[in-house]
Coordinates of C-alpha atoms and ligand atoms in Angstrom, one line a residue:
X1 CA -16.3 12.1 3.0
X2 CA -18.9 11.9 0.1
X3 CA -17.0 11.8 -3.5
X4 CA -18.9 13.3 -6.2
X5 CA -18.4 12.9 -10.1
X6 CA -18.5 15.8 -12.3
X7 CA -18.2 16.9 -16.0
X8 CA -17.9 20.3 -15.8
X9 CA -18.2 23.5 -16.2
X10 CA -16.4 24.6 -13.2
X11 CA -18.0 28.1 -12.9
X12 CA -21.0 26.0 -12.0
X13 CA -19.5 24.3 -9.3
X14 CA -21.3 25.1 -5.9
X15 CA -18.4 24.4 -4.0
X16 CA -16.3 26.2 -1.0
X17 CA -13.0 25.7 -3.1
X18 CA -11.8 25.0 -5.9
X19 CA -8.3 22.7 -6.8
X20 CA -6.8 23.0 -10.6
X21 CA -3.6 21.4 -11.6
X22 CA -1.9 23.8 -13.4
X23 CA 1.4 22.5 -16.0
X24 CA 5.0 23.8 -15.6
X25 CA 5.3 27.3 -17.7
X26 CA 1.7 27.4 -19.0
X27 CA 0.4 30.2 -20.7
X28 CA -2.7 32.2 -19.5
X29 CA -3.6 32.7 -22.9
X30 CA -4.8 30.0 -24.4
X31 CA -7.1 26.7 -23.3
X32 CA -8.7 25.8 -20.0
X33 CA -6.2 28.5 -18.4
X34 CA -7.5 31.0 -20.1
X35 CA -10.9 30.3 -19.3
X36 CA -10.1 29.7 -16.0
X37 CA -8.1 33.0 -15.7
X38 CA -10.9 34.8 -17.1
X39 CA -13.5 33.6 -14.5
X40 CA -11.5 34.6 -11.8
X41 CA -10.7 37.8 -12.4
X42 CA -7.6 37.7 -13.9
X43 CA -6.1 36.2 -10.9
X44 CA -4.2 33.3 -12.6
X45 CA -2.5 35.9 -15.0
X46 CA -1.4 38.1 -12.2
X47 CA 0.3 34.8 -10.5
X48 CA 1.5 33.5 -14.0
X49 CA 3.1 36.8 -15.2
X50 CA 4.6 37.3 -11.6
X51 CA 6.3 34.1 -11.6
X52 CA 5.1 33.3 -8.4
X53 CA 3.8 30.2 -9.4
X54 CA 5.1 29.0 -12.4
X55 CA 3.6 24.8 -12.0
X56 CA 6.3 23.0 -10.7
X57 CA 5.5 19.5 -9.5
X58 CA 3.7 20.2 -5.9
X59 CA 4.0 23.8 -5.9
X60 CA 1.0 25.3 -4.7
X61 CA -1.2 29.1 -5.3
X62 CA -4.0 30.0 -3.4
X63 CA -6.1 32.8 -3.5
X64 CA -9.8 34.0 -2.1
X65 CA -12.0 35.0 -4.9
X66 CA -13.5 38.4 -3.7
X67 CA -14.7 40.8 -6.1
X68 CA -15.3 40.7 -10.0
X69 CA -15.3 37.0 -10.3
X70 CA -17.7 34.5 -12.3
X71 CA -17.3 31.5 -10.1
X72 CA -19.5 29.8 -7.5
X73 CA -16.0 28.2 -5.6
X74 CA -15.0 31.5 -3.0
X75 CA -11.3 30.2 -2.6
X76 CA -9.4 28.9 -5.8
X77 CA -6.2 26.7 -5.0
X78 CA -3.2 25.6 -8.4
X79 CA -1.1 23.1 -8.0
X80 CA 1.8 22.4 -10.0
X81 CA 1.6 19.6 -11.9
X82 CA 4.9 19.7 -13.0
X83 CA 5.6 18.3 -17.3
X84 CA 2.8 17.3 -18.8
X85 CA 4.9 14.1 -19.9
X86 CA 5.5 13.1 -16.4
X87 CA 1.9 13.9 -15.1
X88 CA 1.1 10.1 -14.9
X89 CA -1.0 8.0 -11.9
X90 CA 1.4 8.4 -9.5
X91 CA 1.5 12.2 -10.1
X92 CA -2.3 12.8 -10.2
X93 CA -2.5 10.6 -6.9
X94 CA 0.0 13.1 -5.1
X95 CA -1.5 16.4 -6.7
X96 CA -5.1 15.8 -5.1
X97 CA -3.4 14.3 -2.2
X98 CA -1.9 17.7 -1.7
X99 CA -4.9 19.5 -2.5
X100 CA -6.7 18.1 -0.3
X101 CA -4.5 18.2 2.0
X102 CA -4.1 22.1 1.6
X103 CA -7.4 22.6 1.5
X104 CA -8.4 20.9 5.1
X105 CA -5.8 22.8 6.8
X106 CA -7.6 25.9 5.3
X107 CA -11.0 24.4 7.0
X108 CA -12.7 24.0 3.2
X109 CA -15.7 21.3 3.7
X110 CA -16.5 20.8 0.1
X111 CA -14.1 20.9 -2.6
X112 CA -14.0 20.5 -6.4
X113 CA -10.6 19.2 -7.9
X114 CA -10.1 19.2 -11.6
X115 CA -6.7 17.1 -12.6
X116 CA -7.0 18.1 -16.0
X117 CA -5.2 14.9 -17.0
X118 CA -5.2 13.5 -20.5
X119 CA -5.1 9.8 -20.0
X120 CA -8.5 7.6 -19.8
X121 CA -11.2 9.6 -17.6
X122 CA -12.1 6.6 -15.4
X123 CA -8.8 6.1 -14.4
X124 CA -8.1 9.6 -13.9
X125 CA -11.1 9.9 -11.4
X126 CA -10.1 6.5 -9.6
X127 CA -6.9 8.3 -8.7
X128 CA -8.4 11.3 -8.0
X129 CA -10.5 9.6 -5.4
X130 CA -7.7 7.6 -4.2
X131 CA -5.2 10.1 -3.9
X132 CA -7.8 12.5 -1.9
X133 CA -8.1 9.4 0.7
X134 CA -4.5 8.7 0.8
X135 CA -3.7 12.8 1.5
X136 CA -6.5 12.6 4.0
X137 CA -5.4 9.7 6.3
X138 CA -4.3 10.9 9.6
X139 CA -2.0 8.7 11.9
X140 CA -2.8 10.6 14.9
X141 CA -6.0 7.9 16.3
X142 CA -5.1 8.2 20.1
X143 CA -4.4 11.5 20.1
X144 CA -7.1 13.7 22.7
X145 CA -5.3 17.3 22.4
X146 CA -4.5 19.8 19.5
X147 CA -6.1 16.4 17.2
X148 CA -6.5 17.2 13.1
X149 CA -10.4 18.4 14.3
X150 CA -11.0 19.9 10.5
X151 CA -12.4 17.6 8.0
X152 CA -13.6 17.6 4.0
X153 CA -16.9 16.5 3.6
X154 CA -17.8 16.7 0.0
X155 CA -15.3 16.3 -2.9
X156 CA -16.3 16.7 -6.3
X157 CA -13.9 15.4 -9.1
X158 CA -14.1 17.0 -12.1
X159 CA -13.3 15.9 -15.7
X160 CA -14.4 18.2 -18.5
X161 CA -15.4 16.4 -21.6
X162 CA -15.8 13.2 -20.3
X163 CA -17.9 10.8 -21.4
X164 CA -20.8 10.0 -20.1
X165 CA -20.8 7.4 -16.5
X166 CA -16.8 7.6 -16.7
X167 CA -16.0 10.0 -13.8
X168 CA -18.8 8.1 -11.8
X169 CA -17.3 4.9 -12.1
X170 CA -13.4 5.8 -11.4
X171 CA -15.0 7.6 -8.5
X172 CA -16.5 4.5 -7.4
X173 CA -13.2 2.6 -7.7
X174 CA -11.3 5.3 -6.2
X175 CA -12.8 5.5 -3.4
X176 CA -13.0 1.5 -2.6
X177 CA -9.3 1.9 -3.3
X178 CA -8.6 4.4 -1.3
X179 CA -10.5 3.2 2.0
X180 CA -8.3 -0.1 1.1
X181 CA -5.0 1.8 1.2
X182 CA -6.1 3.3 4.5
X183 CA -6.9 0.0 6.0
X184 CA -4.2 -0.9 5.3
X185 CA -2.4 2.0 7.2
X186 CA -4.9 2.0 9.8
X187 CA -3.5 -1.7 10.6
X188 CA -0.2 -0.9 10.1
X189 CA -0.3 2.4 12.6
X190 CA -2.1 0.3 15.3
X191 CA 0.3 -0.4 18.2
X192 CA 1.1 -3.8 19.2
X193 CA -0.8 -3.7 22.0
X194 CA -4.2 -3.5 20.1
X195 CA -3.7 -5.3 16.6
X196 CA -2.2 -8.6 17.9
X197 CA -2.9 -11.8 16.0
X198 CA -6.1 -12.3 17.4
X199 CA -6.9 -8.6 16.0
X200 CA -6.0 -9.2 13.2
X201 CA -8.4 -12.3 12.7
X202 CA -11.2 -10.3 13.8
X203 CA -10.3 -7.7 11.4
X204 CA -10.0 -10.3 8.5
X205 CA -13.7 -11.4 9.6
X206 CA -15.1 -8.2 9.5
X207 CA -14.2 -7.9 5.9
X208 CA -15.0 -11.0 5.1
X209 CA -18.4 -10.9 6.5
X210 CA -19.0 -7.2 5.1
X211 CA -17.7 -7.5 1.4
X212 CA -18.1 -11.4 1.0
X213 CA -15.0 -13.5 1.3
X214 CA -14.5 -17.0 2.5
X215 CA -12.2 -17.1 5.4
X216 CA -10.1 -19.5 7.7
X217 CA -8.3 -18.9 10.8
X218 CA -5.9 -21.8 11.4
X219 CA -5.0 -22.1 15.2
X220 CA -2.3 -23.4 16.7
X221 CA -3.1 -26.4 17.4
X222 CA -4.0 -26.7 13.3
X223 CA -0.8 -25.5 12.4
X224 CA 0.9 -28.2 14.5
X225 CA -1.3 -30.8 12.8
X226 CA 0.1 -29.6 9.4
X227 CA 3.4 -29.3 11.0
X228 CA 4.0 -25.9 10.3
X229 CA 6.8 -26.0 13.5
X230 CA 9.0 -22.8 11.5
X231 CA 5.9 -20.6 11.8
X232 CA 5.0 -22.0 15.5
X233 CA 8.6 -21.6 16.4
X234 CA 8.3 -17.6 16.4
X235 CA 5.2 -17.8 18.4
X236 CA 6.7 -19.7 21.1
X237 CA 7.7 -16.9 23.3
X238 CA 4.5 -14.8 22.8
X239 CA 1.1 -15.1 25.3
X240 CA -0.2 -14.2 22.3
X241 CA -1.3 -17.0 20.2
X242 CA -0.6 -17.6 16.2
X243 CA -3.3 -17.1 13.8
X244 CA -2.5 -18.5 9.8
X245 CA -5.4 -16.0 8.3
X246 CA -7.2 -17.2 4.9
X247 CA -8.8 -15.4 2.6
X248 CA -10.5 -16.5 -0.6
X249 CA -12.1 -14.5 -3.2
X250 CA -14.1 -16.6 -6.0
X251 CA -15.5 -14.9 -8.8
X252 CA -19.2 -15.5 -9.0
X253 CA -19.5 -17.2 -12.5
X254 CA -15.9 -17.8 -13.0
X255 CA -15.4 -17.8 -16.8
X256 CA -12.4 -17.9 -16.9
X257 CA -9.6 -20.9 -16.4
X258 CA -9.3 -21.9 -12.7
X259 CA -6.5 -23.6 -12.9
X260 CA -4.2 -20.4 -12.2
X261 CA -4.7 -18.8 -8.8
X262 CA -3.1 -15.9 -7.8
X263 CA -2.1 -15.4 -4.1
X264 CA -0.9 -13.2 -1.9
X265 CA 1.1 -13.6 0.8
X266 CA 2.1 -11.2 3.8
X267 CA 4.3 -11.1 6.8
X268 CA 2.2 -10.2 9.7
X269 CA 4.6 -10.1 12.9
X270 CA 2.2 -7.8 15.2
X271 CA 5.3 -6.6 17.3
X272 CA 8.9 -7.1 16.4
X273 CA 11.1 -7.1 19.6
X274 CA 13.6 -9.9 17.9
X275 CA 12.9 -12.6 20.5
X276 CA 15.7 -14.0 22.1
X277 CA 17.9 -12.0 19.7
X278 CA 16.7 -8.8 21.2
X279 CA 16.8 -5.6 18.9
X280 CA 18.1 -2.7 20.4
X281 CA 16.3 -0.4 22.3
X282 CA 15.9 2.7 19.7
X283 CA 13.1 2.8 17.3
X284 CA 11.9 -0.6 18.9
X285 CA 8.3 1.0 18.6
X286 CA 8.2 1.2 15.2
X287 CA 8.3 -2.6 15.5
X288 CA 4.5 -2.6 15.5
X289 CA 4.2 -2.1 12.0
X290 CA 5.8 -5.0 11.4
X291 CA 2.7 -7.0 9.9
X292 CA 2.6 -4.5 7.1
X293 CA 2.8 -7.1 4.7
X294 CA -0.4 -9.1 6.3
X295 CA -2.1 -5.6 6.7
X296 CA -1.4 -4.9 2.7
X297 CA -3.1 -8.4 1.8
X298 CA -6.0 -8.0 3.6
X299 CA -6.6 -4.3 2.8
X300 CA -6.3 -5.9 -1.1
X301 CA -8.5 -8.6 -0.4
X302 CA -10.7 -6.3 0.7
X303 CA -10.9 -4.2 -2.4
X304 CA -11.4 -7.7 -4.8
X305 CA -14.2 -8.3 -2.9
X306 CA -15.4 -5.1 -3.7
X307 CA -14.5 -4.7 -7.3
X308 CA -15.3 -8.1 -8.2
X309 CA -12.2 -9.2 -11.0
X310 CA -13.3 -12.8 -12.9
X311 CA -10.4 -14.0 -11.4
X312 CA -9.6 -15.9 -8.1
X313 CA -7.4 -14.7 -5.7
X314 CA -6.3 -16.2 -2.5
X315 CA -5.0 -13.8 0.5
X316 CA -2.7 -15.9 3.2
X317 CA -1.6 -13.7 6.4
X318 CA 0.5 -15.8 8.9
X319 CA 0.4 -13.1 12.2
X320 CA 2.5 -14.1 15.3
X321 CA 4.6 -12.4 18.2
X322 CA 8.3 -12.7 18.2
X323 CA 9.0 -11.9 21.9
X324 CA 11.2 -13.0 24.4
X325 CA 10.2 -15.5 27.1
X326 CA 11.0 -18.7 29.0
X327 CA 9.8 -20.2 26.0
X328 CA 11.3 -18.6 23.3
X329 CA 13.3 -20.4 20.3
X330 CA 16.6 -19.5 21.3
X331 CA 19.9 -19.0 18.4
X332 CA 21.0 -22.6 17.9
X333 CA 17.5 -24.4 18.1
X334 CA 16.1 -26.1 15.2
X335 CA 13.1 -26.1 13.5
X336 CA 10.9 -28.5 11.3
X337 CA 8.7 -26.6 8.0
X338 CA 6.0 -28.1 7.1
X339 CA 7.6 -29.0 4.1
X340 CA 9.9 -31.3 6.3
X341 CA 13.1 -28.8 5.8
X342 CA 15.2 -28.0 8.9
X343 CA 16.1 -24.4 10.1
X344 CA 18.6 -23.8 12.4
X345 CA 17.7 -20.6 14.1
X346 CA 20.7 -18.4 14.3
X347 CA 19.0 -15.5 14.9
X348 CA 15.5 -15.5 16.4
X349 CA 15.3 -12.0 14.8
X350 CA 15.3 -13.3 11.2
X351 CA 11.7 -14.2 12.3
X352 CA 9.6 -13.1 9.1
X353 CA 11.3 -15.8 6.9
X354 CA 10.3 -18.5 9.1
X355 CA 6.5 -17.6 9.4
X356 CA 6.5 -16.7 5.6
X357 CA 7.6 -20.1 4.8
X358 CA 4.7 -22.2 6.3
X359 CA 2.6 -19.8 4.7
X360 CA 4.0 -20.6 1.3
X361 CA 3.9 -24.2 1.4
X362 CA 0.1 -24.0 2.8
X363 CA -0.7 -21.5 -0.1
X364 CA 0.6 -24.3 -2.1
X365 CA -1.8 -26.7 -1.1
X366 CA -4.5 -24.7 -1.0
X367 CA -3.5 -24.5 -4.9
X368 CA -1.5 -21.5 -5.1
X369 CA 0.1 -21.4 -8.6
X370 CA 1.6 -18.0 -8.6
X371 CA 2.7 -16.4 -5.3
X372 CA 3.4 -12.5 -4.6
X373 CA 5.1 -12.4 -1.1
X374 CA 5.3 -9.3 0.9
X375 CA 6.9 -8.3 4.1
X376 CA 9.1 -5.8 6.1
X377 CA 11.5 -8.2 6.2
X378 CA 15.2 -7.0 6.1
X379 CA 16.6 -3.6 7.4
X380 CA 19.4 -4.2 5.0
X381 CA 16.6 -3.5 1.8
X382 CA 16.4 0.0 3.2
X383 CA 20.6 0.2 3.3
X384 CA 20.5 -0.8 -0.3
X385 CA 17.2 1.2 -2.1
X386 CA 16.2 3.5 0.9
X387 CA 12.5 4.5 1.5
X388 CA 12.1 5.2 -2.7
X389 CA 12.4 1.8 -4.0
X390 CA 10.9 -1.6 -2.4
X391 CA 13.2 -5.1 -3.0
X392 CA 11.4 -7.4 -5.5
X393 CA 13.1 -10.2 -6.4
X394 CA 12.1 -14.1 -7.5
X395 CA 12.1 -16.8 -9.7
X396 CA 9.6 -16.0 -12.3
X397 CA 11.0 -13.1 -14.3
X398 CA 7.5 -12.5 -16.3
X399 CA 6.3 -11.8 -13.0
X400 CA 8.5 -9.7 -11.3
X401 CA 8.3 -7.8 -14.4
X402 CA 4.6 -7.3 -14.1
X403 CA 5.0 -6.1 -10.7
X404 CA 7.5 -3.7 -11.5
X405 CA 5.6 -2.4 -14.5
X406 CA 2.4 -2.5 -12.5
X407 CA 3.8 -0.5 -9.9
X408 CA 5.0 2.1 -12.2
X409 CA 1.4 2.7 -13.7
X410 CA 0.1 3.8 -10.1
X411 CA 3.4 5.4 -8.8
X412 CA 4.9 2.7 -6.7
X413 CA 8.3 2.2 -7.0
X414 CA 9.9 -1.6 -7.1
X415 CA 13.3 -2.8 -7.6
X416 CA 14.9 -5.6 -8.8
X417 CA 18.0 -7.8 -6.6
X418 CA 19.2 -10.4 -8.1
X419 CA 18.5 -14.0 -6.7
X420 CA 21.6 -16.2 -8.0
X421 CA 22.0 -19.2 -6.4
X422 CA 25.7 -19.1 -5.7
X423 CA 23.4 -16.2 -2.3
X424 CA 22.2 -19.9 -1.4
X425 CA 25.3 -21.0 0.2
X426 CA 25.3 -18.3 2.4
X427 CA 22.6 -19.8 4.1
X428 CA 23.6 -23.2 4.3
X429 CA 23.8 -24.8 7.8
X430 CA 25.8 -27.4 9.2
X431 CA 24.1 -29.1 11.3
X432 CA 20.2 -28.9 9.7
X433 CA 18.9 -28.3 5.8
X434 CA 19.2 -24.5 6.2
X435 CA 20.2 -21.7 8.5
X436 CA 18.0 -18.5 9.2
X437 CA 20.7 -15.8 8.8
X438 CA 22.9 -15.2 6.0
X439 CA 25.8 -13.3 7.0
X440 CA 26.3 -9.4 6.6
X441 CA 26.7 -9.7 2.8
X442 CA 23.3 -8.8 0.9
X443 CA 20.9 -9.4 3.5
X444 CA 17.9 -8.4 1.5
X445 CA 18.7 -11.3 -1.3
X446 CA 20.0 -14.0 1.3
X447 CA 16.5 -13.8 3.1
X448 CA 14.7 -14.4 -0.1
X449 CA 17.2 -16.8 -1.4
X450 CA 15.7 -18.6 2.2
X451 CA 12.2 -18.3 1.2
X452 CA 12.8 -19.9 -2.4
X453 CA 13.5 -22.9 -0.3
X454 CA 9.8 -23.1 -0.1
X455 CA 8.4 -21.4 -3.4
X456 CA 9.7 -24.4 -5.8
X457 CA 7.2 -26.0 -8.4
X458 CA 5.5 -22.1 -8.4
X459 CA 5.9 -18.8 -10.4
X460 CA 7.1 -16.8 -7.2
X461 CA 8.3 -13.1 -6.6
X462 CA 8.9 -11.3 -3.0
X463 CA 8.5 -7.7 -2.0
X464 CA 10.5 -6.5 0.6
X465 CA 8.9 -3.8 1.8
X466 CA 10.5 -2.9 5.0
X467 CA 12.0 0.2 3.5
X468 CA 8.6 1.5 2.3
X469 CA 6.3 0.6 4.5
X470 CA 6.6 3.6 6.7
X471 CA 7.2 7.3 6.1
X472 CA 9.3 9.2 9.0
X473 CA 8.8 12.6 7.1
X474 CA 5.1 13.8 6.2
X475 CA 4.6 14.7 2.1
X476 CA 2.5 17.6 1.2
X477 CA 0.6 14.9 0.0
X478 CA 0.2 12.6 2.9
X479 CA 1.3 12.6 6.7
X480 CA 4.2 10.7 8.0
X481 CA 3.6 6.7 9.0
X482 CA 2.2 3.9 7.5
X483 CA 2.3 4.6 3.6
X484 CA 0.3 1.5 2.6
X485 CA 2.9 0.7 0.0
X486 CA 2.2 -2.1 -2.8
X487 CA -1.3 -2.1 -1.9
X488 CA -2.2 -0.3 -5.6
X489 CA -0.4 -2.3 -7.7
X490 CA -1.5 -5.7 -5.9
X491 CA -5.0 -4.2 -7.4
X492 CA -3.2 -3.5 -10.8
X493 CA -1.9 -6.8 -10.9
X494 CA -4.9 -8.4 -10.1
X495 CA -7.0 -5.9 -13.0
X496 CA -4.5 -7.2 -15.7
X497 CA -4.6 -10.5 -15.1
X498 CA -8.6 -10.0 -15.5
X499 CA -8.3 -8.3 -18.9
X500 CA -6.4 -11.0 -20.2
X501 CA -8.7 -14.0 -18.6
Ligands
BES601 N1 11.3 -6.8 11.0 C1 12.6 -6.8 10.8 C2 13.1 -6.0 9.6 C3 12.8 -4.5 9.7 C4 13.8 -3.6 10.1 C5 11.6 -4.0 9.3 C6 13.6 -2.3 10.1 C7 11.4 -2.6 9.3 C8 12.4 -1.8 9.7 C9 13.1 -8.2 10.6 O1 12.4 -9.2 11.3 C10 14.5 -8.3 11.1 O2 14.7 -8.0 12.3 N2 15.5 -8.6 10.2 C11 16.8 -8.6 10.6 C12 17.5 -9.8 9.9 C13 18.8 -10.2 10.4 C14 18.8 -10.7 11.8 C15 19.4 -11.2 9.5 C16 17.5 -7.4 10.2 O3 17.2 -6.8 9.1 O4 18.3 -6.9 10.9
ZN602 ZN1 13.0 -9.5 13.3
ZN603 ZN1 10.4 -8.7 11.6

């Protein structure tokens, strides 16, 4: 899809349709809906004064512009945009997402959308962009019959007023974004099957060859030399071998103190069965998109190296197998980290804890300072915050804060747990350092509590994402699967820490 800037005015727009947000109860009296009422023939009136649309939050009016009309756009959709107080990132992200989405199922090829926010242009035509890729992403890859065949191929954001080289540059950024995001989900959606560990590599080289990262793919047989025997100790039952994946981004002329270094960290089990500890048999599939939190740091490495912060960041991605085999860890093994901490394994399906922690302590020395976990990790974070909120939790407060506030500017929703250390002792083993089950009680905090083992002497925070990783309902504003959660505020994260280097 090509993405277009524009500044208006939209009667010149030489597009199929047209998409206008439109607020909750306003007038077609006054301002742009006037104007817009007016060059359509009085159509936004009719709908206004029949109440038929009235610009609720994702409400949608659409019309064919036949007859007495003075605009170039033949089809005109509104969308509700709901309070103009609530009509923030997140919002504008879901409003083109639907109207796009709308749009393709009415076969429009080139479409206009005007978001008629009131925020900072750039960043209004980023999310634009991003939202239109996000509402376009399709799960349905193998698919041969009755396939999404329609497609946009020209989208033209529109700002009125803006100044000049704004909309271009949020479209730019949008769209790098977006295609991000949908890596991301792309990854996620593969089945197990096709994105093993040794996919996953590849797919790290591709970006790191295309956009200009330095990479590392540790092997097994490195991973043993470090001693990383928790990671290796999921791997065991898999044909599949373990891959650590490295990504670094350096800033060109790094201005800016090095010392700090920012790193990302994400669970990348390709396939889920729970080992030894076998998971039931229902919704086992879904297991595939259980390197999420790999996929997530690679789709956001992907977009530094493409957006180019003055700011380091370091992307580690331990991917592995948890299957069941002759040679699988079995419940009552132990384990040695690489940190030289023992885990008895209790339950070989409490697997993302164990290759999360060698990542940690290699992130550490590769100089991590400030680690942002991120993994589907617990089904119990989805018992507690459901598919609305994902788990943060951590010992740096200022950080967990940032993520939470970050996440709110582009619409992502996190959660604090609490992290007290009396949850340690549930985790306590007797016969090795540590155990890799808690108990029942607060599953979600009793895993991290097990990764804080390994995040001492670093300002730490963990996303558990497991609840949020994966629509089972489609939106109006995007399909159902892989939703490519925490992806957009990584990026947010990452673009405040460069305003204030
Ligand atoms: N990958 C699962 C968690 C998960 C569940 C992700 C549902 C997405 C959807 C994780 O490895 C796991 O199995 N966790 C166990 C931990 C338990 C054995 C302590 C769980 O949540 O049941
Ligand atoms: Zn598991
Ligand atoms: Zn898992």
């Amino acid at each position: 899809m090509q993405v277009e800037a524009n500044r208006g005015p939209i009667e010149e727009l030489d597009v199929q349709a047209l998409a206008v947000a439109v607020f909750k109860n306003e007038k077609s009296d006054e301002g742009f809906i006037k104007k817009l009422d007016e060059l359509s023939g009085g159509l936004v009136s009719s709908a206004l004064e029949a109440e038929e649309f009235v610009g609720k939050e994702g409400e949608t009016c659409y019309f064919h512009l036949v007859g007495n009309n003075k605009l170039k756009a033949r089809r005109l959709l509104l969308i509700g945009a709901g309070e103009p107080d609530d009509y923030k990132l997140g919002e504008i992200s879901q409003l083109v997402g639907t109207a796009v989405r709308s749009l393709r199922s009415k076969n429009a090829k080139s479409i206009a959308v005007v978001p008629r926010a009131s925020g900072n242009a750039e960043e209004t035509a980023a999310t634009a962009v991003q939202g239109a890729f996000i509402g376009l992403f399709d799960p349905d890859k193998y698919r041969t019959v009755e396939k999404e065949q329609k497609t946009i191929d020209r989208l033209v954001v529109v700002i009125e007023g803006a100044e000049d080289g704004a909309v271009e540059r949020g479209v730019e950024t949008g769209r790098i974004v977006g295609e991000a995001i949908n890596f991301t989900r792309d990854l996620a959606n593969e089945p197990g099957a096709y994105m093993t560990p040794t996919d996953m590599a590849e797919r790290a080289r591709e970006i790191a060859n295309e956009f200009g990262l330095s990479i590392d793919v540790l092997d097994e047989a490195r991973m043993e030399q470090e001693g990383m025997g928790s990671l290796l100790s999921v791997a065991r039952g898999s044909d599949q071998p373990a891959k650590l994946i490295i990504l670094k981004y350096t800033p060109a002329n790094a201005t800016v103190d090095s010392s700090e270094l920012l790193t990302f960290v994400g669970k990348g089990v390709t396939f889920d069965s729970g080992g030894i500890s076998l998971k039931p048999g229902e919704n086992m599939e879904l297991m595939k998109y259980d390197m999420t939190g790999g996929a997530t740091v690679l789709g956001a490495m992907r977009a530094i190296a493409q957006l180019k912060p003055p700011i380091p960041v370091l992307g580690v991605a331990p991917c592995t197998e948890n299957l069941p085999s002759g040679k699988a860890t079995k419940p009552g093994d132990v384990v040695k980290a690489m940190t030289g901490k023992t885990i008895e394994i209790i339950n070989t399906d409490a697997e993302g804890r164990l290759i999360l922690a060698d990542a940690i302590a290699y992130a550490k020395k590769l100089g991590a300072t400030k680690v942002i976990d991120m993994a589907t990790l617990t089904g119990a974070v989805s018992i507690a915050l459901g598919d609305v909120n994902a788990a943060v939790l951590g010992t740096d407060q200022e950080l967990i804060d940032e993520i939470i506030s970050a996440g709110r500017e582009v619409g992502e929703k996190f959660w604090q747990l609490p992290l007290d250390k009396e949850y340690s002792k549930q985790i306590k083993s007797d016969i090795a350092d540590i155990k890799n089950v808690g108990g029942r009680k607060a599953g979600t905090i009793t895993a991290a509590a097990f990764l804080k083992e390994f995040a001492d002497g670093i300002s730490w925070a963990h996303l558990d994402i497991a609840g949020t990783a994966w629509g089972d309902d489609a939106k109006p504003y995007r399909s159902k699967g892989p939703t490519g959660i925490a992806v957009r505020t990584l990026l947010r994260i990452v673009d405040r820490a460069s305003k204030q280097a």
